[in-house]
């Protein structure tokens, strides 16, 4: 399973890239706004740090403008993937872009039916939002499982990026259902590294070593 980071924060991306675990990056307009920086500048900088798919989202609402925005963004770097929300205009844009060889990530997916349509229209990736579904009391992971089953049955090549990840259990569950990619916030990546027994173990090894050094 590939691991992407879900952030537009350069520091978080740098620190995670140093761990050698990073396969790509996803951003969205909220994450870009949080940084208070220009979208194109941020995306170019990310592309210079991580060699993998980098999702940048369009903000237009009609297909023609989405395609224009997508073409501008894809000029930034060969790894740029255009994130487009699932809707009628979005699918139209995905269809046009896929025929021109521009990769797309269809986002704001909340059902397997939406994912199926996105795959049929030529999306390279679909992003089901697990956390937001869990937040309203439904099962986010069920959607990922259904999408994965459907894509396998029909041999659809669109990759699934599990998004809106809230905790390490989400990552574990995604890995168990054979998700292609999980895009994880920095905080959750850090939580995944930690285990209380590891901390206790490191402390104990160090104490024992120091004690024996005193005896020598
Ligand atoms: O980038 C899309 C998705 O991961 C957003 O997550 O936490 O805003 O639901 P969240």
mmCIF file of C-alpha atoms and ligand atoms in Angstrom:
data_model
loop_
_atom_site.group_PDB
_atom_site.id
_atom_site.type_symbol
_atom_site.label_atom_id
_atom_site.label_comp_id
_atom_site.label_asym_id
_atom_site.label_seq_id
_atom_site.Cartn_x
_atom_site.Cartn_y
_atom_site.Cartn_z
ATOM 1 C CA UNK A 1 0.000 0.000 0.000
ATOM 2 C CA UNK A 2 1.316 3.418 -0.938
ATOM 3 C CA UNK A 3 1.410 6.148 1.696
ATOM 4 C CA UNK A 4 0.708 9.751 0.738
ATOM 5 C CA UNK A 5 0.669 12.683 3.118
ATOM 6 C CA UNK A 6 -2.469 14.844 3.205
ATOM 7 C CA UNK A 7 -1.068 18.326 3.768
ATOM 8 C CA UNK A 8 0.178 21.471 2.050
ATOM 9 C CA UNK A 9 2.670 22.184 4.832
ATOM 10 C CA UNK A 10 6.208 22.048 3.442
ATOM 11 C CA UNK A 11 7.822 21.337 6.810
ATOM 12 C CA UNK A 12 5.570 18.318 7.414
ATOM 13 C CA UNK A 13 6.286 17.042 3.907
ATOM 14 C CA UNK A 14 10.061 17.467 4.329
ATOM 15 C CA UNK A 15 10.096 15.706 7.702
ATOM 16 C CA UNK A 16 8.031 12.788 6.397
ATOM 17 C CA UNK A 17 10.049 12.492 3.177
ATOM 18 C CA UNK A 18 13.183 12.058 5.305
ATOM 19 C CA UNK A 19 11.651 8.889 6.787
ATOM 20 C CA UNK A 20 11.631 7.245 3.350
ATOM 21 C CA UNK A 21 7.968 6.247 3.622
ATOM 22 C CA UNK A 22 6.396 8.817 1.337
ATOM 23 C CA UNK A 23 4.969 7.902 -2.089
ATOM 24 C CA UNK A 24 3.005 11.072 -2.850
ATOM 25 C CA UNK A 25 1.092 14.089 -1.528
ATOM 26 C CA UNK A 26 -2.529 15.216 -1.609
ATOM 27 C CA UNK A 27 -3.722 18.761 -1.021
ATOM 28 C CA UNK A 28 -7.114 20.418 -1.146
ATOM 29 C CA UNK A 29 -8.247 24.077 -1.170
ATOM 30 C CA UNK A 30 -8.717 24.085 2.637
ATOM 31 C CA UNK A 31 -5.177 22.765 3.218
ATOM 32 C CA UNK A 32 -3.712 25.335 0.783
ATOM 33 C CA UNK A 33 -5.705 28.138 2.479
ATOM 34 C CA UNK A 34 -4.362 27.028 5.883
ATOM 35 C CA UNK A 35 -0.816 27.744 4.660
ATOM 36 C CA UNK A 36 -1.804 31.201 3.347
ATOM 37 C CA UNK A 37 0.337 30.724 0.246
ATOM 38 C CA UNK A 38 -0.125 30.677 -3.523
ATOM 39 C CA UNK A 39 -1.335 27.276 -4.803
ATOM 40 C CA UNK A 40 1.104 27.065 -7.719
ATOM 41 C CA UNK A 41 4.098 27.989 -5.570
ATOM 42 C CA UNK A 42 3.199 25.381 -2.968
ATOM 43 C CA UNK A 43 2.633 22.643 -5.546
ATOM 44 C CA UNK A 44 5.939 23.389 -7.319
ATOM 45 C CA UNK A 45 7.789 23.272 -4.013
ATOM 46 C CA UNK A 46 6.149 19.964 -3.068
ATOM 47 C CA UNK A 47 7.113 18.498 -6.467
ATOM 48 C CA UNK A 48 10.741 19.395 -5.796
ATOM 49 C CA UNK A 49 10.670 17.414 -2.520
ATOM 50 C CA UNK A 50 8.596 14.319 -3.332
ATOM 51 C CA UNK A 51 8.922 12.201 -6.458
ATOM 52 C CA UNK A 52 5.403 10.786 -6.748
ATOM 53 C CA UNK A 53 1.839 11.824 -7.549
ATOM 54 C CA UNK A 54 1.045 15.294 -6.148
ATOM 55 C CA UNK A 55 -2.665 16.166 -6.124
ATOM 56 C CA UNK A 56 -3.701 19.783 -6.713
ATOM 57 C CA UNK A 57 -7.405 20.593 -6.704
ATOM 58 C CA UNK A 58 -9.351 22.795 -9.114
ATOM 59 C CA UNK A 59 -11.842 25.309 -7.735
ATOM 60 C CA UNK A 60 -13.933 25.951 -10.867
ATOM 61 C CA UNK A 61 -17.452 24.592 -10.992
ATOM 62 C CA UNK A 62 -17.929 24.066 -14.742
ATOM 63 C CA UNK A 63 -16.096 21.564 -16.912
ATOM 64 C CA UNK A 64 -14.587 24.075 -19.323
ATOM 65 C CA UNK A 65 -12.945 26.091 -16.541
ATOM 66 C CA UNK A 66 -11.896 22.942 -14.666
ATOM 67 C CA UNK A 67 -10.072 21.776 -17.795
ATOM 68 C CA UNK A 68 -8.384 25.190 -18.186
ATOM 69 C CA UNK A 69 -7.266 25.165 -14.546
ATOM 70 C CA UNK A 70 -6.125 21.560 -14.856
ATOM 71 C CA UNK A 71 -3.965 22.334 -17.875
ATOM 72 C CA UNK A 72 -2.324 25.257 -16.064
ATOM 73 C CA UNK A 73 -1.617 23.140 -12.986
ATOM 74 C CA UNK A 74 -0.298 20.201 -14.960
ATOM 75 C CA UNK A 75 2.289 22.473 -16.594
ATOM 76 C CA UNK A 76 3.933 22.859 -13.178
ATOM 77 C CA UNK A 77 5.400 19.337 -13.070
ATOM 78 C CA UNK A 78 4.928 15.915 -14.659
ATOM 79 C CA UNK A 79 3.843 14.469 -11.283
ATOM 80 C CA UNK A 80 0.896 16.815 -10.798
ATOM 81 C CA UNK A 81 -2.452 15.003 -10.555
ATOM 82 C CA UNK A 82 -5.588 17.106 -10.953
ATOM 83 C CA UNK A 83 -8.077 16.719 -8.137
ATOM 84 C CA UNK A 84 -11.651 17.213 -9.291
ATOM 85 C CA UNK A 85 -14.814 16.906 -7.185
ATOM 86 C CA UNK A 86 -17.367 14.287 -8.228
ATOM 87 C CA UNK A 87 -20.298 15.999 -9.965
ATOM 88 C CA UNK A 88 -21.677 16.146 -13.509
ATOM 89 C CA UNK A 89 -19.262 18.891 -14.602
ATOM 90 C CA UNK A 90 -16.411 17.147 -12.812
ATOM 91 C CA UNK A 91 -16.941 13.908 -14.725
ATOM 92 C CA UNK A 92 -17.088 15.825 -18.005
ATOM 93 C CA UNK A 93 -13.727 17.386 -17.184
ATOM 94 C CA UNK A 94 -12.219 14.041 -16.141
ATOM 95 C CA UNK A 95 -13.337 12.501 -19.431
ATOM 96 C CA UNK A 96 -11.663 15.283 -21.446
ATOM 97 C CA UNK A 97 -8.473 15.281 -19.357
ATOM 98 C CA UNK A 98 -8.045 11.504 -19.375
ATOM 99 C CA UNK A 99 -8.201 11.498 -23.188
ATOM 100 C CA UNK A 100 -5.399 14.083 -23.167
ATOM 101 C CA UNK A 101 -3.290 11.955 -20.835
ATOM 102 C CA UNK A 102 -3.710 14.228 -17.794
ATOM 103 C CA UNK A 103 -4.060 12.266 -14.569
ATOM 104 C CA UNK A 104 -7.005 12.982 -12.295
ATOM 105 C CA UNK A 105 -8.000 12.219 -8.714
ATOM 106 C CA UNK A 106 -11.776 12.366 -8.290
ATOM 107 C CA UNK A 107 -12.445 13.623 -4.801
ATOM 108 C CA UNK A 108 -15.286 14.013 -2.295
ATOM 109 C CA UNK A 109 -16.347 10.423 -2.958
ATOM 110 C CA UNK A 110 -18.924 9.214 -0.435
ATOM 111 C CA UNK A 111 -20.344 6.158 -2.220
ATOM 112 C CA UNK A 112 -19.119 3.233 -4.309
ATOM 113 C CA UNK A 113 -21.501 4.308 -7.083
ATOM 114 C CA UNK A 114 -19.723 7.650 -7.365
ATOM 115 C CA UNK A 115 -16.369 5.849 -7.483
ATOM 116 C CA UNK A 116 -17.611 3.516 -10.235
ATOM 117 C CA UNK A 117 -18.675 6.461 -12.405
ATOM 118 C CA UNK A 118 -15.387 8.271 -11.816
ATOM 119 C CA UNK A 119 -13.435 5.166 -12.838
ATOM 120 C CA UNK A 120 -15.571 4.746 -15.979
ATOM 121 C CA UNK A 121 -14.926 8.351 -16.999
ATOM 122 C CA UNK A 122 -11.172 7.782 -16.845
ATOM 123 C CA UNK A 123 -10.065 8.863 -13.358
ATOM 124 C CA UNK A 124 -6.574 7.723 -12.399
ATOM 125 C CA UNK A 125 -7.512 7.842 -8.698
ATOM 126 C CA UNK A 126 -10.680 8.093 -6.608
ATOM 127 C CA UNK A 127 -10.656 9.511 -3.079
ATOM 128 C CA UNK A 128 -13.325 8.148 -0.733
ATOM 129 C CA UNK A 129 -13.498 10.236 2.467
ATOM 130 C CA UNK A 130 -13.552 7.748 5.332
ATOM 131 C CA UNK A 131 -13.437 10.097 8.329
ATOM 132 C CA UNK A 132 -16.243 12.366 7.191
ATOM 133 C CA UNK A 133 -18.512 9.335 6.711
ATOM 134 C CA UNK A 134 -17.620 8.011 10.179
ATOM 135 C CA UNK A 135 -18.282 11.506 11.582
ATOM 136 C CA UNK A 136 -21.959 11.268 10.608
ATOM 137 C CA UNK A 137 -22.315 7.810 12.119
ATOM 138 C CA UNK A 138 -21.915 5.677 8.994
ATOM 139 C CA UNK A 139 -19.128 3.252 8.049
ATOM 140 C CA UNK A 140 -16.448 4.929 5.920
ATOM 141 C CA UNK A 141 -14.440 1.780 5.527
ATOM 142 C CA UNK A 142 -17.406 -0.092 4.033
ATOM 143 C CA UNK A 143 -17.277 2.273 1.072
ATOM 144 C CA UNK A 144 -13.578 1.576 0.507
ATOM 145 C CA UNK A 145 -14.232 -2.174 0.704
ATOM 146 C CA UNK A 146 -17.097 -1.948 -1.815
ATOM 147 C CA UNK A 147 -15.048 0.161 -4.231
ATOM 148 C CA UNK A 148 -12.129 -2.243 -3.965
ATOM 149 C CA UNK A 149 -14.407 -5.267 -4.653
ATOM 150 C CA UNK A 150 -16.072 -3.579 -7.644
ATOM 151 C CA UNK A 151 -12.788 -2.428 -9.190
ATOM 152 C CA UNK A 152 -11.376 -5.949 -8.782
ATOM 153 C CA UNK A 153 -14.426 -7.666 -10.302
ATOM 154 C CA UNK A 154 -14.337 -5.484 -13.413
ATOM 155 C CA UNK A 155 -10.577 -5.074 -13.654
ATOM 156 C CA UNK A 156 -10.796 -1.279 -13.374
ATOM 157 C CA UNK A 157 -7.338 0.244 -13.106
ATOM 158 C CA UNK A 158 -8.334 3.360 -11.166
ATOM 159 C CA UNK A 159 -6.476 3.426 -7.859
ATOM 160 C CA UNK A 160 -8.236 4.012 -4.543
ATOM 161 C CA UNK A 161 -6.830 6.707 -2.254
ATOM 162 C CA UNK A 162 -8.460 6.427 1.173
ATOM 163 C CA UNK A 163 -8.760 10.021 2.386
ATOM 164 C CA UNK A 164 -10.072 11.931 5.401
ATOM 165 C CA UNK A 165 -8.018 9.710 7.677
ATOM 166 C CA UNK A 166 -8.487 10.463 11.365
ATOM 167 C CA UNK A 167 -6.407 7.847 13.207
ATOM 168 C CA UNK A 168 -3.979 4.898 12.859
ATOM 169 C CA UNK A 169 -6.866 2.386 12.932
ATOM 170 C CA UNK A 170 -8.186 3.877 9.693
ATOM 171 C CA UNK A 171 -4.798 3.184 8.091
ATOM 172 C CA UNK A 172 -4.703 -0.388 9.405
ATOM 173 C CA UNK A 173 -8.235 -1.119 8.183
ATOM 174 C CA UNK A 174 -7.444 0.331 4.740
ATOM 175 C CA UNK A 175 -4.339 -1.846 4.481
ATOM 176 C CA UNK A 176 -6.418 -4.925 5.388
ATOM 177 C CA UNK A 177 -8.971 -4.304 2.637
ATOM 178 C CA UNK A 178 -6.257 -3.898 0.008
ATOM 179 C CA UNK A 179 -6.563 -0.161 -0.589
ATOM 180 C CA UNK A 180 -3.991 1.085 -3.146
ATOM 181 C CA UNK A 181 -3.106 4.291 -1.327
ATOM 182 C CA UNK A 182 -3.894 5.923 1.974
ATOM 183 C CA UNK A 183 -3.361 9.665 2.359
ATOM 184 C CA UNK A 184 -2.533 10.419 5.955
ATOM 185 C CA UNK A 185 -2.231 13.690 7.928
ATOM 186 C CA UNK A 186 1.204 14.280 9.506
ATOM 187 C CA UNK A 187 -0.206 13.911 13.025
ATOM 188 C CA UNK A 188 -1.529 10.418 12.252
ATOM 189 C CA UNK A 189 1.787 9.357 10.652
ATOM 190 C CA UNK A 190 3.498 10.348 13.917
ATOM 191 C CA UNK A 191 0.888 8.405 15.927
ATOM 192 C CA UNK A 192 1.589 5.343 13.743
ATOM 193 C CA UNK A 193 5.289 5.428 14.637
ATOM 194 C CA UNK A 194 4.658 5.513 18.373
ATOM 195 C CA UNK A 195 3.860 2.642 20.733
ATOM 196 C CA UNK A 196 4.002 2.954 24.549
ATOM 197 C CA UNK A 197 5.794 -0.407 24.843
ATOM 198 C CA UNK A 198 8.480 0.818 22.413
ATOM 199 C CA UNK A 199 9.052 3.901 24.604
ATOM 200 C CA UNK A 200 9.243 1.737 27.750
ATOM 201 C CA UNK A 201 11.566 -0.697 25.943
ATOM 202 C CA UNK A 202 13.983 2.035 24.792
ATOM 203 C CA UNK A 203 14.106 3.505 28.318
ATOM 204 C CA UNK A 204 14.760 0.100 29.909
ATOM 205 C CA UNK A 205 17.513 -0.853 27.417
ATOM 206 C CA UNK A 206 19.245 2.448 28.114
ATOM 207 C CA UNK A 207 18.945 2.103 31.916
ATOM 208 C CA UNK A 208 20.312 -1.475 31.850
ATOM 209 C CA UNK A 209 23.182 -0.450 29.600
ATOM 210 C CA UNK A 210 24.136 2.490 31.830
ATOM 211 C CA UNK A 211 23.978 0.246 34.968
ATOM 212 C CA UNK A 212 26.272 -2.362 33.427
ATOM 213 C CA UNK A 213 28.684 0.373 32.228
ATOM 214 C CA UNK A 214 29.017 1.587 35.826
ATOM 215 C CA UNK A 215 29.994 -1.938 36.943
ATOM 216 C CA UNK A 216 32.716 -2.265 34.262
HETATM 217 O O1 LIG B 1 -7.735 15.857 1.255
HETATM 218 C C1 LIG B 1 -9.010 15.328 1.379
HETATM 219 C C2 LIG B 1 -9.332 14.755 2.736
HETATM 220 O O2 LIG B 1 -8.304 13.945 3.183
HETATM 221 C C3 LIG B 1 -9.816 15.753 3.740
HETATM 222 O O3 LIG B 1 -9.843 15.262 5.038
HETATM 223 O O4 LIG B 1 -9.931 15.686 7.446
HETATM 224 O O5 LIG B 1 -10.830 17.420 5.874
HETATM 225 O O6 LIG B 1 -12.047 15.275 6.241
HETATM 226 P P1 LIG B 1 -10.717 15.944 6.208
#
